[in-house]
Short mmCIF file of C-alpha atoms in Angstrom, two decimals:
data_model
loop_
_atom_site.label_atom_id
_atom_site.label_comp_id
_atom_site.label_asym_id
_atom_site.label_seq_id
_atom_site.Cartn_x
_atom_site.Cartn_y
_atom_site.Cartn_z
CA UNK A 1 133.11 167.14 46.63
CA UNK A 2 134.29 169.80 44.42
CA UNK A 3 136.75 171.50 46.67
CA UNK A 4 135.93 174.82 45.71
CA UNK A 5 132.14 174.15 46.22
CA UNK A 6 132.71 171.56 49.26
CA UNK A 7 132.26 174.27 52.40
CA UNK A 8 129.60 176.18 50.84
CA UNK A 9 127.56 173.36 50.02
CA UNK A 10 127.87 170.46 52.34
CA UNK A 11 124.61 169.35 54.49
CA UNK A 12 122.01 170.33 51.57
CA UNK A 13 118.89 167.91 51.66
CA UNK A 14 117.80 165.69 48.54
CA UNK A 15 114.19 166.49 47.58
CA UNK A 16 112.78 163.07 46.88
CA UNK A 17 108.94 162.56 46.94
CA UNK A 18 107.39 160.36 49.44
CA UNK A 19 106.23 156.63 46.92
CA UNK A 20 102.92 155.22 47.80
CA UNK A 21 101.82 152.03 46.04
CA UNK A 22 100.12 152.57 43.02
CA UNK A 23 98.16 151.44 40.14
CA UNK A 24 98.94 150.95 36.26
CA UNK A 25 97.14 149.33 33.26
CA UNK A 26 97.82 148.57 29.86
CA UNK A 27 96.81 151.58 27.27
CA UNK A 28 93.81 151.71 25.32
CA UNK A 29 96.36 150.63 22.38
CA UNK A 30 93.61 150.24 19.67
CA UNK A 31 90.84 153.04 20.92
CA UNK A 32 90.98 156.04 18.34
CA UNK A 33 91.81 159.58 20.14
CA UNK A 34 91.52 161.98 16.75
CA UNK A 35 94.65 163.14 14.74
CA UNK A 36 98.23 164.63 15.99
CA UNK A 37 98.19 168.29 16.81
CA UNK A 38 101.19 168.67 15.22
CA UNK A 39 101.04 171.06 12.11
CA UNK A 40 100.73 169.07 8.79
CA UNK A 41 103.65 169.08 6.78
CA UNK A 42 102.95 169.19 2.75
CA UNK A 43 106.66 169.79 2.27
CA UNK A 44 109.18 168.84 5.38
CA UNK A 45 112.20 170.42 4.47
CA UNK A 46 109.84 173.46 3.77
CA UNK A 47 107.88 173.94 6.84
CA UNK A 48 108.17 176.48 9.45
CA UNK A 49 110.72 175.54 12.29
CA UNK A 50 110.39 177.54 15.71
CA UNK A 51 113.30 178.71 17.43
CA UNK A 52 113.25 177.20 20.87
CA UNK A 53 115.79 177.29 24.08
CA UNK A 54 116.20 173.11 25.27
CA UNK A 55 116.65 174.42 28.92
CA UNK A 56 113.57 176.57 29.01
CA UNK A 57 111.84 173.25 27.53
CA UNK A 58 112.79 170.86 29.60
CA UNK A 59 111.29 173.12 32.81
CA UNK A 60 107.36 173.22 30.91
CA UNK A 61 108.11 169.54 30.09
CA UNK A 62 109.24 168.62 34.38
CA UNK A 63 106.16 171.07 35.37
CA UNK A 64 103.74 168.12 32.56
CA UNK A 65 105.76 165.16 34.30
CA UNK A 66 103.81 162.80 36.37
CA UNK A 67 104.33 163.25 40.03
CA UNK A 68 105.31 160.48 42.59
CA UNK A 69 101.99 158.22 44.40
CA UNK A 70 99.62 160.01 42.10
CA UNK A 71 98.94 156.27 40.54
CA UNK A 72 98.99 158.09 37.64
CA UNK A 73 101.31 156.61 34.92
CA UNK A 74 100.34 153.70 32.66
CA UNK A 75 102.66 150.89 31.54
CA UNK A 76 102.41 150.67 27.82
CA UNK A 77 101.00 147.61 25.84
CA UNK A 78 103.23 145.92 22.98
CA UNK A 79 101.34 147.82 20.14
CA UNK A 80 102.42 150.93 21.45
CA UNK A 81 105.92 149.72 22.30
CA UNK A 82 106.09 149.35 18.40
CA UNK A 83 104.65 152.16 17.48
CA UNK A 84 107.16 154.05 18.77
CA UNK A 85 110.04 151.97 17.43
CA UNK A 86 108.76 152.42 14.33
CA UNK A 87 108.67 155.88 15.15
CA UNK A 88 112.03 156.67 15.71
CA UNK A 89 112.91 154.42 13.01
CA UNK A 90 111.15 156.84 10.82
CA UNK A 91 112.51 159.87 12.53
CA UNK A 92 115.95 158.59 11.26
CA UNK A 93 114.98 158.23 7.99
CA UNK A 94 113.96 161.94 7.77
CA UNK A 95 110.41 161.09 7.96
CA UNK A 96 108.90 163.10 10.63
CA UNK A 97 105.58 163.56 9.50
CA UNK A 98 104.93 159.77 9.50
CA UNK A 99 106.27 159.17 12.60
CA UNK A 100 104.02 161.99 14.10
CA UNK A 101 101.33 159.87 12.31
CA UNK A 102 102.65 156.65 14.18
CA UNK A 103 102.77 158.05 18.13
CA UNK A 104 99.58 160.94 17.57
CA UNK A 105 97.54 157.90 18.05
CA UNK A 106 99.04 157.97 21.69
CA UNK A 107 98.18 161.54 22.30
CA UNK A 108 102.33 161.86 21.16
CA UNK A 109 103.92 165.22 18.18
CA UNK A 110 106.64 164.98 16.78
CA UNK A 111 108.09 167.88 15.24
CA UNK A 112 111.12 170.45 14.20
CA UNK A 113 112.83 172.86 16.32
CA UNK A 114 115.81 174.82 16.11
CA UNK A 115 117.90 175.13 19.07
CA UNK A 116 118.58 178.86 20.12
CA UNK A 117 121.57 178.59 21.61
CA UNK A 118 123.29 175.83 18.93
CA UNK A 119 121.21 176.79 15.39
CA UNK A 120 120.38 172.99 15.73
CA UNK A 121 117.58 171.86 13.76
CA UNK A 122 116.42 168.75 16.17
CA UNK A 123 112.96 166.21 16.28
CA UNK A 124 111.11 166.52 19.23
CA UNK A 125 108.69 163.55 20.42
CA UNK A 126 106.74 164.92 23.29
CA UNK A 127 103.59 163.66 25.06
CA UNK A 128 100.57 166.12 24.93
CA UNK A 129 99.22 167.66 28.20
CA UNK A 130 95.63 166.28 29.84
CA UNK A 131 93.44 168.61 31.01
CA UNK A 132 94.94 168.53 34.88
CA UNK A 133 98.27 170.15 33.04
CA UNK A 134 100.26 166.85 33.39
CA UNK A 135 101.06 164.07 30.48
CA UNK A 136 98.26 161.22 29.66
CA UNK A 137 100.27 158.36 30.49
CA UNK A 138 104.36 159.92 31.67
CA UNK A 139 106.07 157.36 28.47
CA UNK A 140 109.10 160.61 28.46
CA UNK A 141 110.40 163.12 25.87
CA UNK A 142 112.80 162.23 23.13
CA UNK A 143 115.01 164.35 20.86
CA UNK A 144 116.96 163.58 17.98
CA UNK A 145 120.02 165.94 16.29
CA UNK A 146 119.96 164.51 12.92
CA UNK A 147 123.01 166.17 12.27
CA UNK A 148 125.03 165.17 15.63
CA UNK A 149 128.45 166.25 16.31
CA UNK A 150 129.16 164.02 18.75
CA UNK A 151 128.23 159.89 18.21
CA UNK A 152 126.64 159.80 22.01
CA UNK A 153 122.70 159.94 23.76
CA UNK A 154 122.03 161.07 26.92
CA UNK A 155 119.86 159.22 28.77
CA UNK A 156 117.95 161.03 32.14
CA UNK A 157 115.47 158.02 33.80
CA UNK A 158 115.15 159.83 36.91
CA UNK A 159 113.76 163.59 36.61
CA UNK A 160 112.52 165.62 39.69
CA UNK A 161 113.36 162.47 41.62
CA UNK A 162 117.11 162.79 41.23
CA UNK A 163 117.22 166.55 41.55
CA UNK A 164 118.53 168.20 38.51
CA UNK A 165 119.84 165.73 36.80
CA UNK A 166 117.00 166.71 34.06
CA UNK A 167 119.05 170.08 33.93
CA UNK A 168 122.40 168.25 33.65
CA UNK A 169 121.28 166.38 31.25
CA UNK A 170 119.44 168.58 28.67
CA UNK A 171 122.90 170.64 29.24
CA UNK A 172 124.84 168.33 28.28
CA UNK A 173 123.10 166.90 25.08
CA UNK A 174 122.47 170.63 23.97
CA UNK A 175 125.82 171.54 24.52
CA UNK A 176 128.00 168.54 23.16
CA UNK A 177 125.33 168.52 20.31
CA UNK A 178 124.85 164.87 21.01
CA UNK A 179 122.81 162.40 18.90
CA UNK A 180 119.33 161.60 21.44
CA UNK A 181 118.29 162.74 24.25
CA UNK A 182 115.85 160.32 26.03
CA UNK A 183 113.76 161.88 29.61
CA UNK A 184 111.26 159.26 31.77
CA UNK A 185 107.92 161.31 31.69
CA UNK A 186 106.75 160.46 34.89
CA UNK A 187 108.97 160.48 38.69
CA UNK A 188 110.75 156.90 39.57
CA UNK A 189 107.72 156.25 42.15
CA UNK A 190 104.76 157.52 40.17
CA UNK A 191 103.67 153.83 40.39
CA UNK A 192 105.97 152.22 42.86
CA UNK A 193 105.00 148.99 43.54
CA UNK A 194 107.61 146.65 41.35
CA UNK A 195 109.18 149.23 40.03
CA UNK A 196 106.45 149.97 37.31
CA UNK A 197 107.42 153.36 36.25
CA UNK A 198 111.13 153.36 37.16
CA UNK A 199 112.30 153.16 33.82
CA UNK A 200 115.48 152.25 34.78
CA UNK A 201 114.31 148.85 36.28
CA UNK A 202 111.11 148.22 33.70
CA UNK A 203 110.93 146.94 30.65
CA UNK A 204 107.80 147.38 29.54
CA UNK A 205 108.33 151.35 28.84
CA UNK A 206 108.64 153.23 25.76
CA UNK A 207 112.04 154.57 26.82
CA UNK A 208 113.34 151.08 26.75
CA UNK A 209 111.76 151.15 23.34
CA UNK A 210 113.60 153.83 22.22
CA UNK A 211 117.05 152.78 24.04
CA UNK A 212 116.92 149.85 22.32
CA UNK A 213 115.95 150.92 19.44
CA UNK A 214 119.06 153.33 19.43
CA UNK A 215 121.82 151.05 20.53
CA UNK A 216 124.71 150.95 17.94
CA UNK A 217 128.72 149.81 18.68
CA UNK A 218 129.53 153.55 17.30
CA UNK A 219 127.65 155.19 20.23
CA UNK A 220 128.39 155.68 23.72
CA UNK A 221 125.33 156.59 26.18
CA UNK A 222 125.98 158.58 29.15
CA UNK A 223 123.44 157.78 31.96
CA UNK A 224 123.23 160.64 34.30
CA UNK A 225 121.97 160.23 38.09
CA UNK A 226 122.28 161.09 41.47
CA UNK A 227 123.00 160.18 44.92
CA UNK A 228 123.75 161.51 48.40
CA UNK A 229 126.95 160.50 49.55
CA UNK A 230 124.81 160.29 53.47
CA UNK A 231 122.93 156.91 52.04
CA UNK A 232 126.82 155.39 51.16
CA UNK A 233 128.83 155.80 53.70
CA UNK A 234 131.08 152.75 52.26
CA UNK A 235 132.14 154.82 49.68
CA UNK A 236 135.12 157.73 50.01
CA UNK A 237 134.54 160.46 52.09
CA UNK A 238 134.05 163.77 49.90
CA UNK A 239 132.73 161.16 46.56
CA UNK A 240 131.30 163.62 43.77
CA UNK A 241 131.23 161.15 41.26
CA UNK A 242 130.61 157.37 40.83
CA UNK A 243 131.50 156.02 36.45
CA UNK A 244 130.45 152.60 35.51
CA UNK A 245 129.78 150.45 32.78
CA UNK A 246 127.35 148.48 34.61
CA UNK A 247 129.45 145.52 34.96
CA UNK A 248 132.56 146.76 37.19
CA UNK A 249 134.82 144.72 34.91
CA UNK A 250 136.30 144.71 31.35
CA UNK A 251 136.74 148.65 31.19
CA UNK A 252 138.59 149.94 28.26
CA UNK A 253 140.90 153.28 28.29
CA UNK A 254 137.69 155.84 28.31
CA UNK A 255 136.20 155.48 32.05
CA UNK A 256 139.13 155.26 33.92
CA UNK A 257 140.57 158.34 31.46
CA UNK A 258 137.19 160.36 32.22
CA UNK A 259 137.87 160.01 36.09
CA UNK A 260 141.20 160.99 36.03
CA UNK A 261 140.00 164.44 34.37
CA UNK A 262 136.89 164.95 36.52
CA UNK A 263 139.98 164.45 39.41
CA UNK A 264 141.78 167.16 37.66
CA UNK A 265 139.40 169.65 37.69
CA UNK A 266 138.65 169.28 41.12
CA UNK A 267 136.69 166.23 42.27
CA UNK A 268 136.94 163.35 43.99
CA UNK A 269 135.77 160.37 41.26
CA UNK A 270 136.22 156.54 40.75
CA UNK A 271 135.40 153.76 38.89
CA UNK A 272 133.18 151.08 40.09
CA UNK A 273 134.76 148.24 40.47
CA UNK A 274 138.09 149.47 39.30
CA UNK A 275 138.86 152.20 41.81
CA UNK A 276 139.98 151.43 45.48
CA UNK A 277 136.46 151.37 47.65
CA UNK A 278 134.29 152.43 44.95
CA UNK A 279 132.11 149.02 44.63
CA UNK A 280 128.77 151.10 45.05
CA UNK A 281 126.24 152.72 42.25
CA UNK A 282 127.17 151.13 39.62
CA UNK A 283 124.08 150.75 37.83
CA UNK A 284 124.49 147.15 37.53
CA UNK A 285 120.89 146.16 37.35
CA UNK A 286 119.53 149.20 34.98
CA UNK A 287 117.87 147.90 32.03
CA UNK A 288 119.42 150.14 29.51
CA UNK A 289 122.66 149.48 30.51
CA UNK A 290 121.89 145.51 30.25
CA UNK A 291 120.63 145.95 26.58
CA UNK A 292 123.23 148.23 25.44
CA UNK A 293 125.40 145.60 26.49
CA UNK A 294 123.55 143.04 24.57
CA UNK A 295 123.08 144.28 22.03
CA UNK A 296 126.57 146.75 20.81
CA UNK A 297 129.05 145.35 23.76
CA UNK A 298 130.34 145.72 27.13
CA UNK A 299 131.88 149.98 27.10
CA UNK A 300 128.70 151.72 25.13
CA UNK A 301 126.83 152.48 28.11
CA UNK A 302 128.18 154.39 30.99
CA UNK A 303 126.59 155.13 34.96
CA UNK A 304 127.41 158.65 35.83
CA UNK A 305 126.28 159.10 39.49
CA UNK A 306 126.59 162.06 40.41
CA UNK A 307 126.68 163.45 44.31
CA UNK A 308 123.37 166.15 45.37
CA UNK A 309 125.86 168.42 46.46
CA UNK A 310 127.31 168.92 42.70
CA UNK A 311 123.45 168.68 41.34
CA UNK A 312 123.20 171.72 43.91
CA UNK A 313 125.26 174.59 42.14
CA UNK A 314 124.93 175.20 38.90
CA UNK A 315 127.83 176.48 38.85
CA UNK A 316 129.62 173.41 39.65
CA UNK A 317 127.60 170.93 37.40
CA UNK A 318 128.11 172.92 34.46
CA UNK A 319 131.96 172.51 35.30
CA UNK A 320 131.41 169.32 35.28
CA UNK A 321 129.42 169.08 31.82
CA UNK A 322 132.20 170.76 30.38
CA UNK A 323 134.30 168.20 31.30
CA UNK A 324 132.29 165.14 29.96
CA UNK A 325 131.84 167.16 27.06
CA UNK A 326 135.55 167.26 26.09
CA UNK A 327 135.55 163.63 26.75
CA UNK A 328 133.12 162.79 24.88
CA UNK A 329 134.71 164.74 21.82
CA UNK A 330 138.28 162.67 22.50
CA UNK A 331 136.91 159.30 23.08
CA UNK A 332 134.64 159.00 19.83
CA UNK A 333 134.20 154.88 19.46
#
């Protein structure tokens, strides 16, 4: 633990939801459900842009998300899958008003906003509410900086359920004005039975859609969740941190480089599968992580876990943001 934080903070309890088994279907894919409510865009570099403040979105957007053993979220079908990938596709062409077109089919809008805090003009693709306040089906929010500083996503699979790592996240892509920003849309045990809505351990979700979609050899992804050191007693006493690149092997300079400066400002980090006794959370069977590594090579994607007791104090995860964030900037691939 951060020793600063370590005596204040110690013995705090992870809020995780209790899973009940639950059901999902296939969406109606090819059922009409009227046009986007997006605003129509004659002229896209023309059109009104509101000012917004990421942070203050991403709490209405965790208040929308679908809640663990409500049985509530439904596994996408293939047309939809494509949809979207032809979405973001779209989106990165500077097309956003036929990508809204795409995903409002799928009760999706995608539209400009300019970041308060950065003067970022950024793409939004965010689910509609339902009439119970919540999202339709949980498929996640995506954001796109079109004009990135920083050749890195950030990639959040378990909201709510991994206590503020939806706030460290959103942070951290605002702040290092990365490239996407990719949120589940529904908590990891919405539909728990197999994993269904765990987007981390499906395939069948539109996040993987998108992740895959987005994976380039130019791009590192930081994948940020969260632990309680309690449920791993194997690993060092006082852990804050756990890096990976999903495999535990074939690490280049970067991870080993990023724990030595999370140990310099305080914490007590490793590298799975490289460090002394860290051989725990390394992410080894996420689904991202495997098709990152497919697809651009082993060192794109990276496992941050992160300890609750850090995800506690804001104070002491935004310490630690600043930190990946000068990484980031110094260990462009």
């Amino acid at each position: 633990m951060h020793r600063s934080y370590r005596s204040v903070l110690r013995g705090g309890a992870l809020l995780v939801a209790a899973a009940l088994a639950g059901a999902c279907g296939d969406t109606p894919d090819d059922t009409p459900v009227g046009p986007s409510r997006a605003a129509p865009l004659a002229n896209e570099t023309e059109a009104v842009i509101p000012s917004v403040n990421l942070r203050l979105v991403m709490d209405t957007i965790t208040r929308g998300m679908i809640a663990d053993s409500t049985h509530e979220y439904y596994a996408p079908g293939s047309t939809a899958m494509n949809r979207f990938r032809q979405a973001v596709d779209s989106v990165m062409a500077g097309k956003i008003s036929v990508a809204d077109s795409l995903v409002g089919h799928h009760f999706y809008d995608v539209y400009r906003v300019r970041e308060s805090t950065t003067g970022d003009t950024l793409v939004i693709f965010r689910e509609r509410l339902a009439a119970n306040d919540t999202v339709r089906y949980g498929w996640g929010t995506y954001i796109f900086n079109p004009r990135a500083a920083v050749r890195a996503d950030i990639h959040v699979n378990h909201p709510i359920s991994d206590q503020h790592t939806e706030d460290i996240g959103i942070e951290l892509y605002r702040d290092c004005r990365c490239r996407w920003f990719l949120v589940a849309g529904a908590e990891r045990d919405a539909n728990p039975q197999f994993m269904v809505s765990d987007v981390a351990h499906a395939t069948n979700t539109i996040f993987q859609a998108v992740s895959t979609r987005l994976a380039a050899a130019n791009v590192r992804v930081v994948s940020v969740h969260g632990f309680v050191e309690a449920g791993h007693p194997d690993l060092p006493d006082g852990v804050d941190q756990v890096i990976s690149n999903g495999v535990g092997s074939g690490y280049g300079a970067a991870e080993p480089n990023l724990r030595g400066r999370l140990e310099d400002g305080g914490w007590e980090a490793g590298v799975f599968g490289l460090t002394a006794d860290y051989d725990e959370l390394g992410g080894t069977t996420n689904v991202q992580g495997m098709s990152w590594r497919s697809i651009a090579g082993v060192g794109r994607w990276m496992h941050l876990e992160i300890e609750q007791n850090v995800r506690g104090s804001t104070t002491a995860w935004r310490a630690m943001n600043a930190v990946i964030q000068d990484w980031l900037a110094d260990n462009p691939l």
